[in-house]
Each structure stands twice: as structure tokens, then as C-alpha cells.
mmCIF file of C-alpha atoms and ligand atoms in Angstrom:
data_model
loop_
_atom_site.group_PDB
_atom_site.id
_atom_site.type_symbol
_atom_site.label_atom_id
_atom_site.label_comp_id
_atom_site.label_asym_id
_atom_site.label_seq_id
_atom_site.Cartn_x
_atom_site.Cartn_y
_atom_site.Cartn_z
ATOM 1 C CA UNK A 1 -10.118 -20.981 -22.881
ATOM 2 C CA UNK A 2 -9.960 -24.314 -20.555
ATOM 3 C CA UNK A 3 -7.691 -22.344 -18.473
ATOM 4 C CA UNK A 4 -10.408 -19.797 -17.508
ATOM 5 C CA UNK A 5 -12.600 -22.727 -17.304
ATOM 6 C CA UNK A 6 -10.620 -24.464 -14.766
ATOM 7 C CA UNK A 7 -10.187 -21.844 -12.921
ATOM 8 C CA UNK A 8 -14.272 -21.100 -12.783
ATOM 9 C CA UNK A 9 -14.469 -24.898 -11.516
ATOM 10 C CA UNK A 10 -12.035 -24.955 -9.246
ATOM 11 C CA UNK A 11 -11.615 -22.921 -6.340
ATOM 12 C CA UNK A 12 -8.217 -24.923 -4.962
ATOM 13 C CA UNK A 13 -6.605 -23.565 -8.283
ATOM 14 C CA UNK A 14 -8.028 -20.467 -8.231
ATOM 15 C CA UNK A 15 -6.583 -19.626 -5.162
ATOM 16 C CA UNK A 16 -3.167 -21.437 -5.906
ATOM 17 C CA UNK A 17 -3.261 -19.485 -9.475
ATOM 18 C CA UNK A 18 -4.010 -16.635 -7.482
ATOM 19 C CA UNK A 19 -1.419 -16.283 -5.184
ATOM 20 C CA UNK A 20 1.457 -17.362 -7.390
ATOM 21 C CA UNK A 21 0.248 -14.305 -9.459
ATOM 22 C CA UNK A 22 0.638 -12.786 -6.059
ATOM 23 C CA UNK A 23 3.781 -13.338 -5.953
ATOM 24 C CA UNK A 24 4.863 -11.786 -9.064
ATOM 25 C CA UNK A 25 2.955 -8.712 -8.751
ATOM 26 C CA UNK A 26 4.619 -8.841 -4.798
ATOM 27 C CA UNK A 27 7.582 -8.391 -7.003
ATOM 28 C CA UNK A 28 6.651 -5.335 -8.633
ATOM 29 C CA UNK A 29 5.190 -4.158 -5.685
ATOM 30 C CA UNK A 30 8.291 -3.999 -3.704
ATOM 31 C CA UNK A 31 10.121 -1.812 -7.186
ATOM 32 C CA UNK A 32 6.912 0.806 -6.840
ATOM 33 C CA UNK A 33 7.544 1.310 -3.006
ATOM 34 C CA UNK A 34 11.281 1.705 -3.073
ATOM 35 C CA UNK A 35 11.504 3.575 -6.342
ATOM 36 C CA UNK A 36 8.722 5.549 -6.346
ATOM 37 C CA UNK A 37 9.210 7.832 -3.338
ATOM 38 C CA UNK A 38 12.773 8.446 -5.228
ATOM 39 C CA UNK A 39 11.208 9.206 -8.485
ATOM 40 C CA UNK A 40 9.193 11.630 -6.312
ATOM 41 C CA UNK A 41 11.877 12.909 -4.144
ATOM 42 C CA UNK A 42 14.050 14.090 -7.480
ATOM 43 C CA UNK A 43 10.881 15.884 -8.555
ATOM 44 C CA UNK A 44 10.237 17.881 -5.654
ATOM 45 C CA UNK A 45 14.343 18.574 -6.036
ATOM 46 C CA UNK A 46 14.296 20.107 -9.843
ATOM 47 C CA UNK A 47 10.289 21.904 -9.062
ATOM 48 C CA UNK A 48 12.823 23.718 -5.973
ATOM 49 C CA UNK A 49 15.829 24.635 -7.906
ATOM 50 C CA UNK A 50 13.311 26.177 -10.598
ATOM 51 C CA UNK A 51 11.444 28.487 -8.043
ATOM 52 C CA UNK A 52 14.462 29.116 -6.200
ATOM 53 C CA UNK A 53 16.976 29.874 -8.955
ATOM 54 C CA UNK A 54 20.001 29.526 -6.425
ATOM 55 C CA UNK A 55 19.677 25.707 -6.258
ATOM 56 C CA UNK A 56 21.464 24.062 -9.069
ATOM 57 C CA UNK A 57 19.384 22.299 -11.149
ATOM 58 C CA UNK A 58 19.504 18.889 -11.348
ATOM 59 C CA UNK A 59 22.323 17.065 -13.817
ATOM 60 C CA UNK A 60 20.224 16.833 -17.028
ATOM 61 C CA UNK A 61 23.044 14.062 -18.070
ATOM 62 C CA UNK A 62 21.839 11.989 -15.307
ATOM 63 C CA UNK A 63 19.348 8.580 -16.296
ATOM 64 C CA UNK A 64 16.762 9.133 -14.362
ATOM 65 C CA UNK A 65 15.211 6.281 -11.703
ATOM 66 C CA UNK A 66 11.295 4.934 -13.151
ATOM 67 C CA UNK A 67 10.422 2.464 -12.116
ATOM 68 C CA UNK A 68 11.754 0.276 -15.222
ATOM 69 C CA UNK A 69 14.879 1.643 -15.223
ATOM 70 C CA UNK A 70 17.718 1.007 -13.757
ATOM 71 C CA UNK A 71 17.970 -2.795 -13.744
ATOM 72 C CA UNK A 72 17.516 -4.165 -10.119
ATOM 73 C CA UNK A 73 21.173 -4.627 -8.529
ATOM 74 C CA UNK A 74 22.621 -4.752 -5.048
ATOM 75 C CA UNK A 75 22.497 -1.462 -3.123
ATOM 76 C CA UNK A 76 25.465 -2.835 -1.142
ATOM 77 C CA UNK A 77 28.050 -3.778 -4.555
ATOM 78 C CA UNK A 78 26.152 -2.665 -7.528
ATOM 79 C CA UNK A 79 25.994 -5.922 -8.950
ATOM 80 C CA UNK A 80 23.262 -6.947 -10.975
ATOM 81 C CA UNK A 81 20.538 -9.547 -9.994
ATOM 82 C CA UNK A 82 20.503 -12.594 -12.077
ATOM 83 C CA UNK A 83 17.002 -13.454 -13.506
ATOM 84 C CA UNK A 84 16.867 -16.738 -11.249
ATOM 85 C CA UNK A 85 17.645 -14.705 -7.651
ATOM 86 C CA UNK A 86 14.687 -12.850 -9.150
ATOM 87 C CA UNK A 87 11.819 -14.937 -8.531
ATOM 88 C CA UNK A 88 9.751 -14.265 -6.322
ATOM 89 C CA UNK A 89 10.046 -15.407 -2.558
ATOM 90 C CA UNK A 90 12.290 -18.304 -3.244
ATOM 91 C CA UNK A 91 15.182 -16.084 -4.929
ATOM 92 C CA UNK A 92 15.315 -14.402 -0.900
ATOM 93 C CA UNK A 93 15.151 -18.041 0.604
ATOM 94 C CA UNK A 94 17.654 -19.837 -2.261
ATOM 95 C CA UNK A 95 20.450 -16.981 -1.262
ATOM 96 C CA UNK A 96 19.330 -17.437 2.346
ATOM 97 C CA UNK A 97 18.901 -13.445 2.358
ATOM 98 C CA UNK A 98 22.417 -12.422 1.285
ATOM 99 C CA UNK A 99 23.711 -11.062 -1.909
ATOM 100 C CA UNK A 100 25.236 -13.344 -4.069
ATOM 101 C CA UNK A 101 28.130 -11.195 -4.847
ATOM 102 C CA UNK A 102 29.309 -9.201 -1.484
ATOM 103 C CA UNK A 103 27.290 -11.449 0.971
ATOM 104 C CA UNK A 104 25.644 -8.451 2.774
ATOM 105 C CA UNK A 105 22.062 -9.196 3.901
ATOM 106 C CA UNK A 106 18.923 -8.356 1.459
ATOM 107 C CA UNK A 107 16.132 -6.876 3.125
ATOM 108 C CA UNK A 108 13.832 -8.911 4.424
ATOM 109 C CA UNK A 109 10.961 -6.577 3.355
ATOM 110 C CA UNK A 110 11.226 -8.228 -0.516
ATOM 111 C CA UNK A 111 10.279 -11.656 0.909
ATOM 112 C CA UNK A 112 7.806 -10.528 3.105
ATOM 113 C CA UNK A 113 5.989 -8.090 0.469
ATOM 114 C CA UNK A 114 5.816 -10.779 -1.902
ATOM 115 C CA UNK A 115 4.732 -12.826 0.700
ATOM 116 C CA UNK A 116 2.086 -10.661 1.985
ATOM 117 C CA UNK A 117 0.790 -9.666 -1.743
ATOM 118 C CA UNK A 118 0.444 -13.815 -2.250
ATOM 119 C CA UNK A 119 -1.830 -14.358 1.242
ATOM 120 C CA UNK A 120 -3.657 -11.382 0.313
ATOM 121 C CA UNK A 121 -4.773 -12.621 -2.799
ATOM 122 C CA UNK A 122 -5.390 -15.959 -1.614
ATOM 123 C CA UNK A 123 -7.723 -14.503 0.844
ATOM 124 C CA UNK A 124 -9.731 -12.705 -2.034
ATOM 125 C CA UNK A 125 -9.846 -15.696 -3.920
ATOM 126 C CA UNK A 126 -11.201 -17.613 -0.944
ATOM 127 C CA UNK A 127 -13.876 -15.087 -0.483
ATOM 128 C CA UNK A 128 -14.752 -13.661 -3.809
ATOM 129 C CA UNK A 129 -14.492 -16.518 -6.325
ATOM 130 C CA UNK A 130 -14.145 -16.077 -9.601
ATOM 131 C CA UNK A 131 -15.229 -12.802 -10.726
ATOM 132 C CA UNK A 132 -15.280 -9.054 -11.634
ATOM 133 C CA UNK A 133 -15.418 -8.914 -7.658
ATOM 134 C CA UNK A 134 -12.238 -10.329 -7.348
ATOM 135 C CA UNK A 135 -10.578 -8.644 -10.133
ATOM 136 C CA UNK A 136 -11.236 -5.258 -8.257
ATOM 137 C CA UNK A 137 -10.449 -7.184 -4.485
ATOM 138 C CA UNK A 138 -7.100 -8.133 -6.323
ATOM 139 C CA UNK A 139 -6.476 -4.466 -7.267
ATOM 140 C CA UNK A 140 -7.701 -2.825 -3.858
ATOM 141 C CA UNK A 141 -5.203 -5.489 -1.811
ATOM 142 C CA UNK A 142 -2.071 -4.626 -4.091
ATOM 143 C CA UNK A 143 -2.614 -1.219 -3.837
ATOM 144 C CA UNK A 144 -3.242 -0.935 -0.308
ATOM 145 C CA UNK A 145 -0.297 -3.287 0.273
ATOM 146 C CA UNK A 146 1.974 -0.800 -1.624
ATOM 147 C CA UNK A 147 0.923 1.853 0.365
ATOM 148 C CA UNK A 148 1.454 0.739 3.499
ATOM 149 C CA UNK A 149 4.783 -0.327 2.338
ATOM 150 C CA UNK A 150 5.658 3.147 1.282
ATOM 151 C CA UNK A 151 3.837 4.967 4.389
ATOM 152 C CA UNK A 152 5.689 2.812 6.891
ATOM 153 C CA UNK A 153 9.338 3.631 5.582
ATOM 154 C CA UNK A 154 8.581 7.360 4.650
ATOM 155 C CA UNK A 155 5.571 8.563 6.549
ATOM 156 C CA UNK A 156 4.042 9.395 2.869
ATOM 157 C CA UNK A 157 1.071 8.656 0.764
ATOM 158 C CA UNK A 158 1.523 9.364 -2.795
ATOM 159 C CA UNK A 159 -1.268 11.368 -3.934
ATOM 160 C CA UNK A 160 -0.549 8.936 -7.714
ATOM 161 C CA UNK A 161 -1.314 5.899 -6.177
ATOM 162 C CA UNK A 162 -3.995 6.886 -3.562
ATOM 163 C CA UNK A 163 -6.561 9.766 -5.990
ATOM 164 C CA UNK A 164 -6.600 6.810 -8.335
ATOM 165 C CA UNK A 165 -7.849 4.653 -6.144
ATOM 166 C CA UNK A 166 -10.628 6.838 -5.242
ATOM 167 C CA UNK A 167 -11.659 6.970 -8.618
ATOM 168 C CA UNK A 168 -11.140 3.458 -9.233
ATOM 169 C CA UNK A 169 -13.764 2.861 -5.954
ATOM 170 C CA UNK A 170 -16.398 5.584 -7.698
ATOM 171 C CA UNK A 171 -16.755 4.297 -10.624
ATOM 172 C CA UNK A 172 -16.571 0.450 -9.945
ATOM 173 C CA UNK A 173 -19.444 1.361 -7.231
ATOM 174 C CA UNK A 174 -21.776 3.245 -10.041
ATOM 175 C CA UNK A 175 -22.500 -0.271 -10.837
ATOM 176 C CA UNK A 176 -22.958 -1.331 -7.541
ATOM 177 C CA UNK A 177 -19.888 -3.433 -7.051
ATOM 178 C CA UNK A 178 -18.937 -3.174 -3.454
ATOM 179 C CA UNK A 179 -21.588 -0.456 -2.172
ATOM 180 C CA UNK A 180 -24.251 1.796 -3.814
ATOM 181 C CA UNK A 181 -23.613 4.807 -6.079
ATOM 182 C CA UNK A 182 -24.628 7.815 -3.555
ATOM 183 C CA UNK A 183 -23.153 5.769 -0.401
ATOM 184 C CA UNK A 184 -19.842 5.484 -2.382
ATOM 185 C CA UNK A 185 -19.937 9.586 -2.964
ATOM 186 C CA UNK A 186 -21.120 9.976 0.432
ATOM 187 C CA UNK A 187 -18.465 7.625 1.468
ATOM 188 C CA UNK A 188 -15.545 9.738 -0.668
ATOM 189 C CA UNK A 189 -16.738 13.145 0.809
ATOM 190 C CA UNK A 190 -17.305 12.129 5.049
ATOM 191 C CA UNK A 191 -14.126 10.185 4.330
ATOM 192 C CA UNK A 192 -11.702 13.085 3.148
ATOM 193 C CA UNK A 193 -13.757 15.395 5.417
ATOM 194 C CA UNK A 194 -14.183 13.744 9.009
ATOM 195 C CA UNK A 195 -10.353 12.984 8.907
ATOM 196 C CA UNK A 196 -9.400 16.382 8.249
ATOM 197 C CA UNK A 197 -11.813 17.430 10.672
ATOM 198 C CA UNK A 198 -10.085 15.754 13.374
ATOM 199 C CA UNK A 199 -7.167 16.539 11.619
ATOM 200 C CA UNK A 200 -7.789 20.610 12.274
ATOM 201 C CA UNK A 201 -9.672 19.890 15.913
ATOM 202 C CA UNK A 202 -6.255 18.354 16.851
ATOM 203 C CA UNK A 203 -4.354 21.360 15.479
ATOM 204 C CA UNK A 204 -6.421 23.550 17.130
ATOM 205 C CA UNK A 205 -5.666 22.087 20.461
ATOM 206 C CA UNK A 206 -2.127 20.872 20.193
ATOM 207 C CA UNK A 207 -0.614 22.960 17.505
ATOM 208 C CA UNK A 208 0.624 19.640 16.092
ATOM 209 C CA UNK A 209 0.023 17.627 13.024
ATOM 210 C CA UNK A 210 -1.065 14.533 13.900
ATOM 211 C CA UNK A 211 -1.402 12.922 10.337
ATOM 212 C CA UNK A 212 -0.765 13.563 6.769
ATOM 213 C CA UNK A 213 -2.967 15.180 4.202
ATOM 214 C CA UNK A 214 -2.426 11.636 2.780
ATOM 215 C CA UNK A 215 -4.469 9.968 5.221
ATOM 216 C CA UNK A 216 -7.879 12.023 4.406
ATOM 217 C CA UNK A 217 -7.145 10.881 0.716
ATOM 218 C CA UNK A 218 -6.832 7.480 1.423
ATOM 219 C CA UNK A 219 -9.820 7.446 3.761
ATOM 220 C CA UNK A 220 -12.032 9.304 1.102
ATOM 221 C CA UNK A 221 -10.649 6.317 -1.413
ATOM 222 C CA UNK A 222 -11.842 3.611 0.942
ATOM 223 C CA UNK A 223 -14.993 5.420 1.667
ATOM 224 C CA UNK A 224 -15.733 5.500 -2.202
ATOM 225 C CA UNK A 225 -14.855 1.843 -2.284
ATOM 226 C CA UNK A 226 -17.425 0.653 0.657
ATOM 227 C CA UNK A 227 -19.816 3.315 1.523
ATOM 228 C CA UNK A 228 -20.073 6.243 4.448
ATOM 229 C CA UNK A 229 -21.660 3.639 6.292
ATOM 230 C CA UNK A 230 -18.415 1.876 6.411
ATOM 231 C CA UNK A 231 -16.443 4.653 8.275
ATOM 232 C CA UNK A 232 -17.030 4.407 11.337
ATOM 233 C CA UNK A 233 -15.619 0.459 11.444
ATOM 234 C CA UNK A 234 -12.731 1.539 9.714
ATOM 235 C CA UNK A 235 -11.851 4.460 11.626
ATOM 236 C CA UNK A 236 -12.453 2.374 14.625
ATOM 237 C CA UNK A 237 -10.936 -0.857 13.956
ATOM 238 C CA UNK A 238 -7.533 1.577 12.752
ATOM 239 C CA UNK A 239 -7.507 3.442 15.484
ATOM 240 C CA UNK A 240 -7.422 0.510 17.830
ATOM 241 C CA UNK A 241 -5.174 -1.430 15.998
ATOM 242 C CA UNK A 242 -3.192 1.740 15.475
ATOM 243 C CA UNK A 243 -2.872 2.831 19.046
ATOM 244 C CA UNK A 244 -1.964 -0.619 20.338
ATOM 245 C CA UNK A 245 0.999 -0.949 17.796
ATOM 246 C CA UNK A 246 1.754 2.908 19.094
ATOM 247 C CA UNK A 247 2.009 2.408 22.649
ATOM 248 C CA UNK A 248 3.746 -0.599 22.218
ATOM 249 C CA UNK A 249 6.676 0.716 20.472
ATOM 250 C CA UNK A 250 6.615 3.577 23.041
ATOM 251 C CA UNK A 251 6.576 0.787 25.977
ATOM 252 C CA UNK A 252 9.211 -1.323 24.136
ATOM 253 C CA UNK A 253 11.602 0.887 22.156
ATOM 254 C CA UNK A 254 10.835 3.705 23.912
ATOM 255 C CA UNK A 255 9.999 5.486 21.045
ATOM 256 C CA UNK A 256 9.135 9.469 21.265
ATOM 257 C CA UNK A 257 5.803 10.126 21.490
ATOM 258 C CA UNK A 258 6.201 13.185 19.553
ATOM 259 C CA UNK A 259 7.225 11.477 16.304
ATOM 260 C CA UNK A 260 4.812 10.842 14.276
ATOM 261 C CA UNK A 261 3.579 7.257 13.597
ATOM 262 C CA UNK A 262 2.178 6.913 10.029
ATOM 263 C CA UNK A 263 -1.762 6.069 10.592
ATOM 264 C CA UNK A 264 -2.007 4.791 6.509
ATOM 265 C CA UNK A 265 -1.163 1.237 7.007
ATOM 266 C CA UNK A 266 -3.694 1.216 9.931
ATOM 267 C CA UNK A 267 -6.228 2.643 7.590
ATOM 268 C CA UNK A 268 -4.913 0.429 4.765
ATOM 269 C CA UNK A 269 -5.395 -2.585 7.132
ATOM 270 C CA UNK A 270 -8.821 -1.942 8.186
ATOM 271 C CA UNK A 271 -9.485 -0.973 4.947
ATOM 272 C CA UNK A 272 -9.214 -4.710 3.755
ATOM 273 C CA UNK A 273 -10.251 -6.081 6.642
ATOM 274 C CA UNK A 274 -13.868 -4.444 5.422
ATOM 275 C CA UNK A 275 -13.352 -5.580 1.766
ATOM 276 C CA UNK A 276 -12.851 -9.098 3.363
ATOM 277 C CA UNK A 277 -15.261 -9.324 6.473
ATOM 278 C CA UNK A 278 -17.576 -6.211 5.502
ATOM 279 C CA UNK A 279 -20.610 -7.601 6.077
ATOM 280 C CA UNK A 280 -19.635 -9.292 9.335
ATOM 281 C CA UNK A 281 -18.214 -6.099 10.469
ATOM 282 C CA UNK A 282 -21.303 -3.923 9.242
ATOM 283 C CA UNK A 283 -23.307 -6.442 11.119
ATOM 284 C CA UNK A 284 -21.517 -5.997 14.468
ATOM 285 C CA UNK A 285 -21.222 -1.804 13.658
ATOM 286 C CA UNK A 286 -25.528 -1.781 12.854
ATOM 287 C CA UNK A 287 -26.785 -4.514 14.849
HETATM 288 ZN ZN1 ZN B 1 26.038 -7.133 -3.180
#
């Protein structure tokens, strides 16, 4: 294939090649994170009206949402998206962020996901080279990317996208891609388990919640994915980042300090930051 082979040879087109495919799966990225906390919420709604017979049950007559169907269309009108306001990025930027139709403004999170997805895998690209490495760097960014997406607009980590991922870091790592096999176990079990130790130590002494259950999973998947001796960087580097952002939207908006803040894309964030600067960042953790 002299596609594959340029793309061995080069790394200036790997990375370009990379990041338009970034774009692309940005795309999809941004249908999973508005559609799939829907898909979830409508589950949660029939499993309810089962236990508790009084709740109607949901209109069988109604098309459910997946996350192929309906066809994208303006939440504002209805109307549909043409194919070429589609693309990626420059669809946003052509229509200057405004539907084509009623003229009310688009979200700005579809640019900036796509966006985001494209830099990500840039930066893989730029580190990894060509590779099964990257392949699985590729995955690991999307995914993360998507959940922090989701987590920041509805405090929730789907157990669907983040117990796959754990998996996905086990059994990649039983052939030594990222981290050995018994420091990726290792790495799964302190993960899940120091979190929800502080998790109940917190409890305990507040009689708050001060994360989600979500937040053990997704530290057990990154654990699996780099190795116990990872954890203590990422829990650090989130927690700084995390209480920075925090007390900055309690100085500036003067948010409560009783809401919750969702820690995921903190954990998310440090999360790649190890996949991208582990061995920096191990060196600085283990002098
Ligand atoms: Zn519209």
C-alpha cells in the first residue's frame, strides 16, 4: 500500500493524516457525548416505570435516539444539516457559528471538540510514530476526550465507555505496550481502590460525596493503561490542575462550593498528559 508507506516515511504526513482523521472522528465524538447520556437517560426512565408500575411506561411508538439515528438537525428549528455544514471544523467557521436556517448560534463545543480530537492526535503522532503504539494513543485520546466532554456537561461517567477502557488498557499491557502485565493489574486495582478510599474517608468526615463512582472506574482504567506506579502523578497533577480550575470559578463566578465539580476531565487530562510525557513525569515522580 504506498499510502501506508508514505505514511511510515513521513512523519509531516503522518501527523497531517492524523489529525484530519481527527477531525472526523471529533465529529463523531461530539454525536457520542450529546446523544449518549440521552440514550442513557431514557433507559434509566423505562428500567423506573417497570419497578415502579405507577410510572407510565415509555411510548413504545416512539423512534428511539442511538447514536445513528435521528439525522443531525438544529435543536433550535429542526432543520436538517446539509452534508457540506457537516464537515468537520470548517462547517462551524463557513456558517460563522449560526444555523443556516433560523440563524440561532451553534454551540461552540462542536468546533472545539473536533478541534481538540485533531491536536490530540497530532500530538500522538508527534510522539509515537507510526505504530501499534499510536493506534492505542489514538484510541486512549478519543476516548478520554469524550469523556470529559460528557463529565463536564452532566457530572457523569458512563460505565460503557469507561469499563471498556479498562479492559482495553489490560490486555494491550499483557504484551507490554504501555506498562508491564502485573503493574497494569496492580495499576487497575490501587486505581479503583485508593479513589474510593478517599472517596469513603471523605464521607466519613463530611457526610458528602465528593466524586462519582465514575471517577474510581476511570482511574482503575488509566491505572491498567500505565501502571500503579503511575498514580500518584496522575492523582497529583489532577488534583492540582483540578483545584486551581475549582477555586477559580469560586473566585470568579462565585460558584457554590457545595456543588460538585466533576474531577473526570481532571483525571482524563492527566491521564494523557502521562500517555504523552510519562516518562518525563515518572522521572520527576522517582527521581
Ligand atoms: Zn436552526
Amino acid at each position: 500500500m504506498p499510502l501506508i508507506e508514505a505514511l511510515r516515511a513521513s512523519p509531516a504526513l503522518l501527523v497531517g493524516g492524523v489529525a484530519v482523521l481527527g477531525l472526523l472522528i471529533g465529529s463523531f465524538l461530539n454525536v457520542v457525548s450529546l446523544r449518549l447520556p440521552r440514550m442513557m437517560e431514557a433507559d434509566w426512565r423505562k428500567q423506573a416505570a417497570q419497578i415502579l408500575e405507577e410510572l407510565p411506561l415509555p411510548d413504545p411508538a416512539a423512534r428511539p435516539v442511538t447514536l445513528y439515528s435521528p439525522r443531525s438537525c438544529c435543536p433550535s428549528c429542526g432543520a436538517a444539516i446539509r452534508p457540506w455544514h457537516n464537515i468537520p471544523l470548517f462547517g462551524w467557521l463557513w456558517l460563522r457559528g449560526r444555523c443556516a436556517d433560523c440563524g440561532k448560534p451553534i454551540s461552540v463545543q462542536y468546533p472545539l471538540l473536533e478541534l481538540a480530537a485533531a491536536v490530540l492526535a497530532a500530538a500522538c503522532a508527534w510522539r509515537f510514530g507510526w505504530g501499534l503504539q499510536l493506534a492505542a494513543a489514538l484510541g486512549l485520546s478519543w476516548t478520554l476526550l469524550v469523556l470529559t466532554a460528557i463529565d463536564f456537561r452532566e457530572q457523569l461517567l458512563p460505565d460503557s465507555i469507561t469499563l471498556p477502557l479498562l479492559w482495553t488498557g489490560l490486555v494491550l499491557n499483557a504484551f507490554g505496550l504501555f506498562a508491564g502485565p502485573s503493574a497494569s493489574i496492580a495499576g487497575a486495582a490501587l486505581g479503583y481502590l485508593g479513589l474510593r478510599g478517599v472517596y469513603e474517608l471523605f464521607k466519613l468526615a463530611t457526610g458528602k460525596e465528593g466524586m462519582g463512582h465514575g471517577d474510581f472506574k476511570l482511574l482503575a482504567a488509566l491505572g491498567a493503561w500505565f501502571g500503579a506506579g503511575a498514580l500518584p502523578m496522575i492523582i497529583l497533577l489532577s488534583s492540582l490542575v483540578g483545584s486551581v480550575v475549582g477555586l477559580s470559578l469560586i473566585l470568579l463566578r462565585g460558584r457554590d462550593r457545595n456543588q460538585p465539580i466533576s474531577f473526570g476531565p481532571y483525571l482524563a487530562g492527566a491521564g494523557w498528559l502521562m500517555l504523552i510525557w510519562g516518562d518525563v513525569l515518572r522521572r520527576l515522580a522517582y527521581p
